[in-house]
Amino acid sequence: MKKKTIGRVDKIDFPTLDLYNIDVKIDTGAYTSAIHCSQIVEKDNMLFCTFHSEGHANFNSIEIIFDDYSRTDVKSSNGFKENRFKIKSDVIFFGKTYKINLTLSTRDDMKFPVLIGRQFLSKKFLVDVDLQNLSFNATQP
């Protein structure tokens, strides 16, 4: 399979989460992908997640309930280890739907509410840091 080239940032859709035109940073330094989640409640083997962000208007504050989730350790660039919830979702790049694992994190203070890491990028995309919004621009009429 030929790898598609992607830029350092893009706008993509997460239809399963009802999130569209979401700003993402392509982060080859990160292994896992992460998405901003403003509220997480675990109750009766269910995970109740609200995707809201004052700084990112396309985060719609809808509560999504997951019955299939796990926890994983994530090490930040400064070496700090954090145990996060991990969910599976769909993501659309270049009009094609892919499965993606996302860790849930509070990213209100970050410019991008989503990081796309190497685990997802591997065997699918090449990253050209001089480019941006290739997927978004390719799907616009």
Coordinates of C-alpha atoms in Angstrom, one line a residue:
M1 CA 0.0 0.0 0.0
K2 CA 1.4 3.4 -1.0
K3 CA 1.7 5.8 1.9
K4 CA -0.1 9.2 1.6
T5 CA 1.8 12.3 2.6
I6 CA 0.3 14.3 5.4
G7 CA 1.4 17.7 6.8
R8 CA 2.3 18.8 10.3
V9 CA -1.3 19.9 11.1
D10 CA -4.7 19.1 9.6
K11 CA -8.5 19.2 10.2
I12 CA -10.2 15.9 10.4
D13 CA -13.5 14.2 11.5
F14 CA -14.3 11.8 14.2
P15 CA -17.8 10.6 13.2
T16 CA -18.2 8.2 16.1
L17 CA -17.6 11.0 18.5
D18 CA -19.7 13.5 16.5
L19 CA -16.7 15.8 16.2
Y20 CA -16.0 17.4 12.8
N21 CA -13.3 19.8 11.4
I22 CA -11.2 19.2 14.4
D23 CA -7.7 20.7 14.4
V24 CA -5.0 18.1 14.9
K25 CA -1.3 18.2 15.3
I26 CA 0.7 15.3 13.6
D27 CA 3.2 14.4 16.3
T28 CA 5.9 12.0 15.3
G29 CA 7.4 12.4 18.7
A30 CA 4.4 10.9 20.3
Y31 CA 3.7 7.1 20.2
T32 CA 0.0 7.3 21.1
S33 CA -2.7 9.6 19.8
A34 CA -4.6 11.8 22.3
I35 CA -7.8 13.8 22.3
H36 CA -9.0 16.5 24.7
C37 CA -11.8 15.3 27.0
S38 CA -13.2 17.8 29.4
Q39 CA -15.0 15.3 31.7
I40 CA -14.6 11.6 32.3
V41 CA -16.7 9.6 34.7
E42 CA -16.3 5.8 35.1
K43 CA -19.4 4.2 36.5
D44 CA -20.8 0.6 36.3
N45 CA -18.1 -0.5 33.8
M46 CA -19.1 2.4 31.5
L47 CA -17.0 5.5 30.6
F48 CA -19.0 8.7 30.3
C49 CA -17.0 11.3 28.3
T50 CA -17.8 14.9 27.5
F51 CA -15.9 16.5 24.7
H52 CA -16.1 20.3 25.4
S53 CA -13.5 23.0 25.0
E54 CA -13.8 26.8 25.3
G55 CA -10.9 27.2 22.9
H56 CA -12.1 24.8 20.2
A57 CA -15.6 25.7 18.9
N58 CA -16.0 22.4 17.1
F59 CA -16.0 20.4 20.3
N60 CA -19.7 20.1 20.9
S61 CA -20.2 19.1 24.5
I62 CA -22.1 15.9 23.7
E63 CA -21.7 13.1 26.2
I64 CA -20.5 9.9 24.6
I65 CA -20.7 6.6 26.6
F66 CA -18.1 3.8 26.0
D67 CA -18.5 0.2 27.2
D68 CA -15.2 -0.8 25.5
Y69 CA -12.3 1.1 27.0
S70 CA -9.0 0.4 28.8
R71 CA -6.3 2.2 30.7
T72 CA -2.7 2.7 29.5
D73 CA 0.4 4.5 30.8
V74 CA 1.6 7.4 28.7
K75 CA 5.0 9.1 29.1
S76 CA 5.2 12.8 28.3
S77 CA 8.2 14.4 26.6
N78 CA 9.4 15.5 30.0
G79 CA 9.4 11.9 31.3
F80 CA 6.3 12.1 33.5
K81 CA 4.2 9.0 33.3
E82 CA 0.4 9.3 33.4
N83 CA -2.2 6.6 33.5
R84 CA -5.0 7.5 31.0
F85 CA -8.2 6.0 29.7
K86 CA -8.0 4.7 26.1
I87 CA -10.9 4.4 23.7
K88 CA -11.3 3.2 20.1
S89 CA -12.9 5.4 17.5
D90 CA -13.0 6.2 13.8
V91 CA -11.1 9.0 12.1
I92 CA -11.4 10.3 8.6
F93 CA -8.3 11.2 6.6
F94 CA -8.5 12.0 2.8
G95 CA -12.1 10.8 2.8
K96 CA -11.1 7.3 4.1
T97 CA -12.3 6.0 7.5
Y98 CA -9.6 4.4 9.8
K99 CA -9.8 2.9 13.3
I100 CA -7.8 4.8 15.9
N101 CA -6.9 4.3 19.5
L102 CA -7.1 7.6 21.5
T103 CA -6.0 8.4 25.0
L104 CA -8.2 10.9 26.9
S105 CA -6.5 13.9 28.3
T106 CA -7.2 17.5 29.4
R107 CA -5.7 19.6 26.6
D108 CA -7.5 22.9 27.3
D109 CA -4.1 24.7 27.6
M110 CA -2.8 23.3 24.3
K111 CA -3.2 24.8 20.9
F112 CA -4.4 21.6 19.3
P113 CA -7.1 19.5 21.0
V114 CA -5.8 16.3 19.3
L115 CA -2.4 14.8 18.7
I116 CA -2.0 12.0 16.1
G117 CA 1.0 9.8 17.1
R118 CA 3.2 7.2 15.4
Q119 CA 1.1 4.2 16.4
F120 CA -1.6 5.5 14.0
L121 CA 0.6 7.0 11.4
S122 CA 2.8 3.9 10.9
K123 CA 2.4 2.2 7.5
K124 CA -0.2 4.7 6.4
F125 CA 1.3 8.2 6.2
L126 CA 4.6 10.0 5.5
V127 CA 4.9 13.4 7.3
D128 CA 6.1 16.5 5.5
V129 CA 6.5 19.2 8.1
D130 CA 6.5 21.9 5.5
L131 CA 2.9 21.2 4.6
Q132 CA -0.4 21.5 6.4
N133 CA -4.1 20.6 5.9
L134 CA -3.5 18.2 3.1
S135 CA -6.4 15.9 4.1
F136 CA -8.8 18.8 4.7
N137 CA -8.0 20.5 1.4
A138 CA -8.3 17.2 -0.5
T139 CA -11.8 16.7 0.7
Q140 CA -13.1 20.2 0.1
P141 CA -15.3 20.8 -3.0

